Short mmCIF file of C-alpha atoms in Angstrom, two decimals:
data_model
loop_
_atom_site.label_atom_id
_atom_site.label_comp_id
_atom_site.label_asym_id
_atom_site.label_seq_id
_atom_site.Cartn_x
_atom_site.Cartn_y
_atom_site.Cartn_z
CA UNK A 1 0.00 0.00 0.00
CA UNK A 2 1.25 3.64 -1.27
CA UNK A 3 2.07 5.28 1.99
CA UNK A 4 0.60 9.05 1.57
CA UNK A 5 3.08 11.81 1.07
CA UNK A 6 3.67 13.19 5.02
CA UNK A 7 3.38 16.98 4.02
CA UNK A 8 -0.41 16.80 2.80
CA UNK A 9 -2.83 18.20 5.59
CA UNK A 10 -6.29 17.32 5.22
CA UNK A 11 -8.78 19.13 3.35
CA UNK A 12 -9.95 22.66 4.47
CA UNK A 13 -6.91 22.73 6.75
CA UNK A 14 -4.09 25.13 6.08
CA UNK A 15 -0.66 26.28 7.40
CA UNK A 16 0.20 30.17 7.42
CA UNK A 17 3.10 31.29 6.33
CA UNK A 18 5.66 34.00 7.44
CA UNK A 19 4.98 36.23 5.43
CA UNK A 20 1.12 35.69 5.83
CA UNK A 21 1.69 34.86 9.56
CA UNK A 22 3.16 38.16 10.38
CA UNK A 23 0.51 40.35 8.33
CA UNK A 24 -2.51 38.46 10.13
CA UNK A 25 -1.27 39.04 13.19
CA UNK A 26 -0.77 42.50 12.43
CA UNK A 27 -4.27 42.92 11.95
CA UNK A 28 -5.03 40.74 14.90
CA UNK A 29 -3.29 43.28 17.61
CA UNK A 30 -4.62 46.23 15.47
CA UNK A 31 -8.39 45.47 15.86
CA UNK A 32 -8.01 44.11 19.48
CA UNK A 33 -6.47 47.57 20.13
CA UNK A 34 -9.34 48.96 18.55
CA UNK A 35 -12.37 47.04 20.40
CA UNK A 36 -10.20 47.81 23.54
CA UNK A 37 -10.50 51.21 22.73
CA UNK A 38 -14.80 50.73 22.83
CA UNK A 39 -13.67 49.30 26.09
CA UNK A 40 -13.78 45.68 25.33
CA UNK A 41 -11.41 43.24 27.25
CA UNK A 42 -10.39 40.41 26.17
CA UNK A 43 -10.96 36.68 27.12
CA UNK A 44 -9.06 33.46 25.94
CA UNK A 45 -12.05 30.47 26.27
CA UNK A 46 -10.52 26.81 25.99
CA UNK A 47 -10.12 25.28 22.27
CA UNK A 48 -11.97 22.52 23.85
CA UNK A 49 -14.96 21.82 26.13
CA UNK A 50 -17.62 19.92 27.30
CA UNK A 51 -20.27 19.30 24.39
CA UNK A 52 -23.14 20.57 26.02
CA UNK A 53 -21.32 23.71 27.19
CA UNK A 54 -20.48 23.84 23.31
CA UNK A 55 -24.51 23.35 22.23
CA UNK A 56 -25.82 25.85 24.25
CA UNK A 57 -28.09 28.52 21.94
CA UNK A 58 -26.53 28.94 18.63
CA UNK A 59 -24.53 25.26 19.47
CA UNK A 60 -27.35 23.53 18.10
CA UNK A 61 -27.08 24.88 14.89
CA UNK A 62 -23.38 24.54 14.87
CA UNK A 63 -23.78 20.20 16.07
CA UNK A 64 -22.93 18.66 12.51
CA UNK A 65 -20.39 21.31 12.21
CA UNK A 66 -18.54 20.19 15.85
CA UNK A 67 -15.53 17.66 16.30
CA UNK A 68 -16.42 15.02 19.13
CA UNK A 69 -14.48 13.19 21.07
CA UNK A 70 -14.52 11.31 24.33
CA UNK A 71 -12.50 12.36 27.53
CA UNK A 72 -10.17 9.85 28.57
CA UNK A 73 -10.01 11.14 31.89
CA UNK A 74 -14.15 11.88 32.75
CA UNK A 75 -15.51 9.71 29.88
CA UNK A 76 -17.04 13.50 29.20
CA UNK A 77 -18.12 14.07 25.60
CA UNK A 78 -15.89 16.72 24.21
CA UNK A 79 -16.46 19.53 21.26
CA UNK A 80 -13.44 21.50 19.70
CA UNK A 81 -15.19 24.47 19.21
CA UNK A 82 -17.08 25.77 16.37
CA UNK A 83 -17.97 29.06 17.62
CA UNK A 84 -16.60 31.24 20.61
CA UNK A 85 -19.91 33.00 21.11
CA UNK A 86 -21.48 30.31 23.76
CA UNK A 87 -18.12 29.95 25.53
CA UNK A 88 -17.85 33.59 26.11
CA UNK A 89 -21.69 33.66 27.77
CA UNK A 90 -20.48 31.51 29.89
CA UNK A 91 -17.50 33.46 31.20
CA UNK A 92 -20.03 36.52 31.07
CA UNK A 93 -22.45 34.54 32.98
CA UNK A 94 -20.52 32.18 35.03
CA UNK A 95 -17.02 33.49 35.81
CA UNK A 96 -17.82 37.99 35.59
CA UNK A 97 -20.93 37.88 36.76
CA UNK A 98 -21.07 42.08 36.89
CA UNK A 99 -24.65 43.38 37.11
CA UNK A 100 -23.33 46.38 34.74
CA UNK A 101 -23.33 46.04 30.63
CA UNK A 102 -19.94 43.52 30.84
CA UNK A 103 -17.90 44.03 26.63
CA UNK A 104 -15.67 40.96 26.26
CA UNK A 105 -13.60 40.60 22.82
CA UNK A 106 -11.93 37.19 21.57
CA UNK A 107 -10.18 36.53 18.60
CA UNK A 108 -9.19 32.22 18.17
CA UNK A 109 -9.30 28.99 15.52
CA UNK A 110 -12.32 27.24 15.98
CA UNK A 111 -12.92 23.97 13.84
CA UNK A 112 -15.75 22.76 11.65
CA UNK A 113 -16.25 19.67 10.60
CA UNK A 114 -17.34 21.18 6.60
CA UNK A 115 -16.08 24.18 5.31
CA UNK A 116 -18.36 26.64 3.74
CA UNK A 117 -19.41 26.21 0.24
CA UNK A 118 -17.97 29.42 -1.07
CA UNK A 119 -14.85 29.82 1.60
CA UNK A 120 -13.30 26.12 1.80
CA UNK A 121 -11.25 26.82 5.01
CA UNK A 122 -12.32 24.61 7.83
CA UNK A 123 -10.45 26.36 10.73
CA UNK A 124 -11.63 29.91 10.34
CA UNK A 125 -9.72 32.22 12.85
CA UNK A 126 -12.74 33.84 14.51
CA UNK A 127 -12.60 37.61 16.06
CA UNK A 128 -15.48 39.49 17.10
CA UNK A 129 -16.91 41.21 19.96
CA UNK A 130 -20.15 41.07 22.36
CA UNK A 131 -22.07 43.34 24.79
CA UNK A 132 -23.99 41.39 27.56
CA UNK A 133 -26.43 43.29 29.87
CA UNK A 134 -28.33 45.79 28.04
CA UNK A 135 -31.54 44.40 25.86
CA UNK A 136 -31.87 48.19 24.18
CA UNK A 137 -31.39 49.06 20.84
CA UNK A 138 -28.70 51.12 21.67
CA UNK A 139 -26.99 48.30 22.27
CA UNK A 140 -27.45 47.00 19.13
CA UNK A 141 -26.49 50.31 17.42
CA UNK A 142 -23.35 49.92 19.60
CA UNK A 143 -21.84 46.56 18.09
CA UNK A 144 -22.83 47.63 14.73
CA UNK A 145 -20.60 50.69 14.33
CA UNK A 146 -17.78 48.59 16.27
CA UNK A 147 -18.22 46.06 13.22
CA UNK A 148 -18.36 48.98 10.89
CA UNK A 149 -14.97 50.16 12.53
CA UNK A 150 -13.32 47.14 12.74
CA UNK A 151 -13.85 46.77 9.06
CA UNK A 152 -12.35 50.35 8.42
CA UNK A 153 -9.31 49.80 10.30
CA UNK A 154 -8.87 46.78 8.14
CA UNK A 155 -9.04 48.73 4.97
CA UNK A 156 -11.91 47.94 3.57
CA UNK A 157 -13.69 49.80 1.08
CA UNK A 158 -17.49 49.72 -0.42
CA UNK A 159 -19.04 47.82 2.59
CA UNK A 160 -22.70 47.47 2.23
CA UNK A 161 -24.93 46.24 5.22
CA UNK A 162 -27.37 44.65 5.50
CA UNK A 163 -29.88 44.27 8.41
CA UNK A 164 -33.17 42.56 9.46
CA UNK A 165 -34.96 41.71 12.71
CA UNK A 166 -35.83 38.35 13.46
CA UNK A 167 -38.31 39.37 16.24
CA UNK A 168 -40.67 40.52 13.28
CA UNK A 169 -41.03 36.75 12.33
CA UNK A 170 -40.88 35.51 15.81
CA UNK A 171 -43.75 38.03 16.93
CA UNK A 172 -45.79 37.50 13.78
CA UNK A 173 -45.65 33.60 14.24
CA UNK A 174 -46.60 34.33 17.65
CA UNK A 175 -49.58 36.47 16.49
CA UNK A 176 -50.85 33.59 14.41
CA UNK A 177 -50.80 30.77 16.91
CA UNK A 178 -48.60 28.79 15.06
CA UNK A 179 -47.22 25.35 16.21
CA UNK A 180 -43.52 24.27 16.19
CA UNK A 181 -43.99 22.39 13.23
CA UNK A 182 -45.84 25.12 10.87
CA UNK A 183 -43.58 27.94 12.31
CA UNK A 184 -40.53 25.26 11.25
CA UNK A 185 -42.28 25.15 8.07
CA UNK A 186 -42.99 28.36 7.34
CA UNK A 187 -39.60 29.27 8.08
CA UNK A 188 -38.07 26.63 5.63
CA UNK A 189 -39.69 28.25 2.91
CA UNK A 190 -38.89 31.93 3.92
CA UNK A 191 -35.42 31.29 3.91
CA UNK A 192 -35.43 29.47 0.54
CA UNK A 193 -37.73 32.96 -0.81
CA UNK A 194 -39.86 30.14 -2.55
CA UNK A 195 -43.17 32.12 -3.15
CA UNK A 196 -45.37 29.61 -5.04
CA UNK A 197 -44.67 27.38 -1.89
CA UNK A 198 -45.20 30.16 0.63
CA UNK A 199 -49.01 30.89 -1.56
CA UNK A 200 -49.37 26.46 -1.00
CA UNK A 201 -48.55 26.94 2.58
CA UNK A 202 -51.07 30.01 3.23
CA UNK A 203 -53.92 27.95 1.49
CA UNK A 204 -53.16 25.25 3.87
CA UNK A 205 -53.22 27.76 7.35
CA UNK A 206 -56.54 28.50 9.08
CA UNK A 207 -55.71 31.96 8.96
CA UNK A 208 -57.21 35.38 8.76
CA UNK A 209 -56.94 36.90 5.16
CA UNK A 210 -54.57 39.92 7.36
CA UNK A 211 -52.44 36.95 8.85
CA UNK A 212 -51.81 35.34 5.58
CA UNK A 213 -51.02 38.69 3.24
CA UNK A 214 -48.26 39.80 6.32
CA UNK A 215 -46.90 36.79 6.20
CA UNK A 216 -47.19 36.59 2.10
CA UNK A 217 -45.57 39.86 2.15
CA UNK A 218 -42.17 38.96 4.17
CA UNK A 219 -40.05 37.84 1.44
CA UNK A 220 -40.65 41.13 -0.50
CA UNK A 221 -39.24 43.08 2.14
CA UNK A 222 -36.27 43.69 1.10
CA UNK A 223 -34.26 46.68 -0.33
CA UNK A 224 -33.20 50.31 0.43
CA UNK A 225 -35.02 52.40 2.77
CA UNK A 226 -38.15 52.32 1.39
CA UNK A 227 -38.51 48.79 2.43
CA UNK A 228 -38.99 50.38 6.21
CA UNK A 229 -42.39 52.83 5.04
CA UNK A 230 -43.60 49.85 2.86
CA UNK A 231 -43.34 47.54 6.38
CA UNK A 232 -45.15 49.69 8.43
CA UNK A 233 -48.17 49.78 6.31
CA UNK A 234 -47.98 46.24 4.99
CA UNK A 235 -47.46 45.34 9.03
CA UNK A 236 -50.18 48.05 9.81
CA UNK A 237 -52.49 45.52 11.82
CA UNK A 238 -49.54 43.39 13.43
CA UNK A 239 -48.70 42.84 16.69
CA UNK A 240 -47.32 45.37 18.77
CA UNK A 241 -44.42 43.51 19.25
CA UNK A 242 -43.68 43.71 15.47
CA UNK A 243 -44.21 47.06 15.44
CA UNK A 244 -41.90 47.72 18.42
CA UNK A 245 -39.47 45.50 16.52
CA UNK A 246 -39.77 47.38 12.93
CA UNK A 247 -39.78 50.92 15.30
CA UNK A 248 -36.20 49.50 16.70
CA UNK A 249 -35.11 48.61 13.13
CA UNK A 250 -36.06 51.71 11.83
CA UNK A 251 -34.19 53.81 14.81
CA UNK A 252 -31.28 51.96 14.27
CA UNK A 253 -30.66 52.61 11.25
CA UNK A 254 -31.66 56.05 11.05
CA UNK A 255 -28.74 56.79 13.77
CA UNK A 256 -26.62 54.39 11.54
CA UNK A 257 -27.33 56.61 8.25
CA UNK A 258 -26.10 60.32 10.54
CA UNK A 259 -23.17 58.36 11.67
CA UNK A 260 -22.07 56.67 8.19
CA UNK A 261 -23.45 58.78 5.37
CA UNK A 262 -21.75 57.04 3.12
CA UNK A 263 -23.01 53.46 3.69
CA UNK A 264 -25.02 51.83 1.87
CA UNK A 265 -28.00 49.74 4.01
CA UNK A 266 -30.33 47.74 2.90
CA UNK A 267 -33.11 45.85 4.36
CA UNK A 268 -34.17 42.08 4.14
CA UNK A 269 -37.03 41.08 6.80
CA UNK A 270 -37.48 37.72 5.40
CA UNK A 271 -33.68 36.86 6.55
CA UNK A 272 -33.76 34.67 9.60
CA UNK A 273 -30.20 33.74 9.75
CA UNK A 274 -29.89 32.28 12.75
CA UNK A 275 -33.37 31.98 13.57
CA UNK A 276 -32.94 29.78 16.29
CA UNK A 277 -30.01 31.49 17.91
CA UNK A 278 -30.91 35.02 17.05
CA UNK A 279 -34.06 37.16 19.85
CA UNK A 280 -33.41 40.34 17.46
CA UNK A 281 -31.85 42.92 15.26
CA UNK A 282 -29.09 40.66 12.84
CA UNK A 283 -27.18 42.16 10.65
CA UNK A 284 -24.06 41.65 8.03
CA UNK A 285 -21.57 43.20 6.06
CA UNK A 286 -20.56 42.64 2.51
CA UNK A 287 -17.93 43.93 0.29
CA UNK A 288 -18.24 43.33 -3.31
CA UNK A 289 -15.24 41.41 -4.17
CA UNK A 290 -16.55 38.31 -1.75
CA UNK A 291 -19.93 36.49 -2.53
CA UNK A 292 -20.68 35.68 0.66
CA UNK A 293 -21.02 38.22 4.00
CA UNK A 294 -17.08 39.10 5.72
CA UNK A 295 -18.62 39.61 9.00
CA UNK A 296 -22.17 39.02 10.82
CA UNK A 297 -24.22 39.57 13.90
CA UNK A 298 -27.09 40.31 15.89
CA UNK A 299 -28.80 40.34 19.30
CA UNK A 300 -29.01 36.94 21.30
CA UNK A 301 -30.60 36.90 24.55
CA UNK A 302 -31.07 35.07 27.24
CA UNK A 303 -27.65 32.48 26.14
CA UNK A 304 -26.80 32.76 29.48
CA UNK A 305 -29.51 31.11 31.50
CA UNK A 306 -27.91 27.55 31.08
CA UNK A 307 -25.14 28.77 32.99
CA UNK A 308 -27.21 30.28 35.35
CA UNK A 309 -27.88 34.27 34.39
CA UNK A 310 -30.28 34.98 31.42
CA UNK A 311 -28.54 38.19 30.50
CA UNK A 312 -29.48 40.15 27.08
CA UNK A 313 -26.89 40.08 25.04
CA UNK A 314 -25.79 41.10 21.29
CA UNK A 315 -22.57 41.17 19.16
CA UNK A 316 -20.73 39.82 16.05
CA UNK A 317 -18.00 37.99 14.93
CA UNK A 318 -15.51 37.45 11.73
CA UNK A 319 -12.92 35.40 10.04
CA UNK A 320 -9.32 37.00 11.03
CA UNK A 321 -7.71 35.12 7.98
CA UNK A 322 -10.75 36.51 5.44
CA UNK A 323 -10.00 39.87 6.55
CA UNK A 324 -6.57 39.79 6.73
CA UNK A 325 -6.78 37.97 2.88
CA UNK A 326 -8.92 41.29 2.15
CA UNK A 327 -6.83 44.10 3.54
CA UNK A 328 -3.47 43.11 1.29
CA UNK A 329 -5.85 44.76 -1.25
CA UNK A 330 -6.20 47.99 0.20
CA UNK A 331 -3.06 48.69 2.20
CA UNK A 332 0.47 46.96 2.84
CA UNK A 333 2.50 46.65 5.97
CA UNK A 334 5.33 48.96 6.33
CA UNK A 335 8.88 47.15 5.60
CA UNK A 336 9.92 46.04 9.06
CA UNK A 337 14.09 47.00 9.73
CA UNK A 338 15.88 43.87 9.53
CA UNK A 339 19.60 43.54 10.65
CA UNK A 340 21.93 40.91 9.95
CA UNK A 341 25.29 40.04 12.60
CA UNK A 342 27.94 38.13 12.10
CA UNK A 343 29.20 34.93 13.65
CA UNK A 344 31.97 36.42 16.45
CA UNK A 345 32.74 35.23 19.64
CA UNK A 346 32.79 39.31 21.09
CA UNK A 347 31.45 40.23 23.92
CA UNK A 348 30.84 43.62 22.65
CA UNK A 349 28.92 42.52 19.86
CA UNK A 350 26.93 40.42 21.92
CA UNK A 351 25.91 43.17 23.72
CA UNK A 352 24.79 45.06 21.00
CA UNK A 353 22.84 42.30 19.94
CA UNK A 354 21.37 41.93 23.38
CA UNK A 355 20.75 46.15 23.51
CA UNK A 356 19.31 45.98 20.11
CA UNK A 357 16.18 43.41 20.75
CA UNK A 358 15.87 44.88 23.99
CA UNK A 359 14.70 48.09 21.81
CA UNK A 360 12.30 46.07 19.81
CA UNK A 361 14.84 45.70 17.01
CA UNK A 362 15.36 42.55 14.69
CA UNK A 363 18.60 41.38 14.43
CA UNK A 364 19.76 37.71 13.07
CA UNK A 365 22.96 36.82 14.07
CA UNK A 366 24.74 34.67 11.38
CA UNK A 367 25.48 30.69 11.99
CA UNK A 368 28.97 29.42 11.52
CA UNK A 369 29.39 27.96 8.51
CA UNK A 370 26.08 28.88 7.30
CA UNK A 371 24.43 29.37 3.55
CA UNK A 372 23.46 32.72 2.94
CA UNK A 373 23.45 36.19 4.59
CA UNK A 374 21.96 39.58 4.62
CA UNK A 375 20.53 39.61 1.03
CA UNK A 376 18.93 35.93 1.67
CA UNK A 377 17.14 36.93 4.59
CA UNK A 378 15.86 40.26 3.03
CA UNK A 379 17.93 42.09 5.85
CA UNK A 380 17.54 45.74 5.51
CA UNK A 381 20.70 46.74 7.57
CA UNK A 382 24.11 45.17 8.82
CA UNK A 383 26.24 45.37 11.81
CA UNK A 384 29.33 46.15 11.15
CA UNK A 385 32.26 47.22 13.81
CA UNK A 386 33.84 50.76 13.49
CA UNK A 387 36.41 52.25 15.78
CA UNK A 388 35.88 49.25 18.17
CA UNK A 389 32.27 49.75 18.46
CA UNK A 390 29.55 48.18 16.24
CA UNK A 391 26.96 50.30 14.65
CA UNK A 392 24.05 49.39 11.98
CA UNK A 393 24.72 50.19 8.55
CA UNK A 394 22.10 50.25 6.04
CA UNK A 395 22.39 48.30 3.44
#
């Protein structure tokens, strides 16, 4: 039997490079500067944990996409995580347990066991931010523009958002009586937009004619800001819990068009990502060179009440290594100073060495006998020794 070549990692899987390495974590220390400037700390969960800890809110959408294992030690079943999000409510819930608004950052590799159809990575390295304690829609408005920033300081350009509120589907469904199963149904076939089935599906409901055109309506809300004035009459005898939801909507992104004139927002209240997971406002962000959304996000309440503090709770999160892929486009790193030493047993130049990287200076000292030298290593200065000192030299 052929023995496989040793270097081959397994599908989805991929090693970063120097080069790569040092530009994505670049951007890493950049945008947790900039969350920490919101006032966002940061927290380090474990790559691994107990399952259920793991499959707690959005976990249950994420179970086909979680590694298991068994503990050795408990017999425990473990996950290696697919998302941070439930690990963090935990340490918000759990291990913090402030009565104030708490803002926690994170920025890790999580693992899924399928890679996404249009981005065949399988060990994303997830960033984002969340605010627990405050169910408002200020709130809301908050982790938005933090999104919106971290995408700037990235160096992106022509981000479009988009944004939807999953409470109008929740509170309609609600309105209607619905079971599990029809509200399961009827979601299906808003998410696939499939109108002769949704016209099928109406037929079928012992609903009022005012039920059935709201609900008909849904997947043709969506657009620019006229999709808001066309909701509130379409919506005109809902609940008041969709209205509340479509006034929240409509307030956030009024404060989002002062703050970001130049953004382009559109509207989509049939979108239910995350319908299971999500209590609220969700939104996304798009660029135009990527066919899928670069970063995501929306309110979540209540993930906290398995570990033992139902606190409201909202945020988003994105791929490090997409955005890092992303920014090469619009900006490059400033050439780092590089300087190369000789092989010398000197005591003096040993010291400079030594004072040099104790100023946050690179220096690579040369090997005896080595291959190669300054121009090899793309050095960008040498030390040489004048007058019984050594000094750098460009080269």
């Amino acid at each position: 039997m052929q023995q496989k070549d040793s270097w081959l990692l397994p599908e989805g899987i991929e090693e970063t490079l120097p080069a790569e390495a040092k530009h994505l974590e670049a951007l890493r220390n950049k945008l947790l500067d900039s969350f920490a400037c919101w006032g966002y700390d940061l927290v380090i969960p474990p790559f691994i944990d107990f399952l259920d800890s793991l499959l707690i809110g959005a976990g249950h959408d994420l179970d086909l996409q979680t590694f298991k294992l068994t503990d050795q030690i408990s017999g425990e079943m473990l996950g290696i995580r697919a998302d941070m999000t439930p690990q963090v409510a935990r340490i918000d819930a759990h291990n913090l347990k402030h009565e104030w608004p708490t803002r926690l950052c994170y920025a890790g590799t999580v693992l899924h066991t399928r890679g996404d159809p249009l981005e065949k990575t399988r060990s994303p390295l997830q960033i984002g931010a969340e605010l627990y304690g405050h169910g408002g829609k200020e709130s809301d408005l908050e982790v938005i523009c933090l999104m919106l920033e971290m995408l700037a300081v990235t160096g992106l350009q022509n981000v479009h958002l988009d944004l939807g509120h999953v409470g109008i589907y929740r509170a309609l469904a609600e309105q209607a009586a619905l079971s599990e199963a029809q509200e399961s149904e009827l979601f299906a076939i808003l998410q696939r937009k499939a109108k002769p089935e949704l016209l099928e599906l109406m037929d079928g409901y012992a609903l009022g004619d005012g039920l059935k055109q709201m609900f008909l309506a849904l997947p043709e809300l969506n657009g620019g800001q006229t999709v808001l004035d066309k909701a509130s009459a379409v919506l005109a005898q809902a609940s008041a819990a969709v209205k509340q939801a479509l006034a929240d909507l409509t307030a956030v992104a009024g404060q989002l068009a002062v703050r970001f004139p130049n953004l382009a927002i559109s509207f989509d209240l049939a979108e239910l990502r995350g319908y299971h997971y999500h209590t609220g406002i969700v939104f996304a962000a798009f660029v135009p060179t990527v066919g899928r959304e670069i970063a995501r996000g929306g309110r979540y309440d209540n993930i906290g009440e398995v570990f033992g503090r139902a606190r409201p709770a909202t945020g988003f999160s994105a791929d490090l290594k997409l955005l890092s892929a992303l920014s090469k486009q619009s900006f490059q790193m400033p050439a780092r100073e590089l300087i190369f030493a000789p092989y010398l047993d000197d005591a003096g130049l040993t010291e400079s060495i030594r004072d040099l990287r104790a100023q946050r200076r690179a220096v690579i000292q040369e090997l005896p006998g080595q291959t190669g030298g300054a121009g090899e290593y793309g050095c960008t200065a040498i030390l040489v020794q004048e007058q019984q000192r050594w000094v750098v030299k460009a080269l």
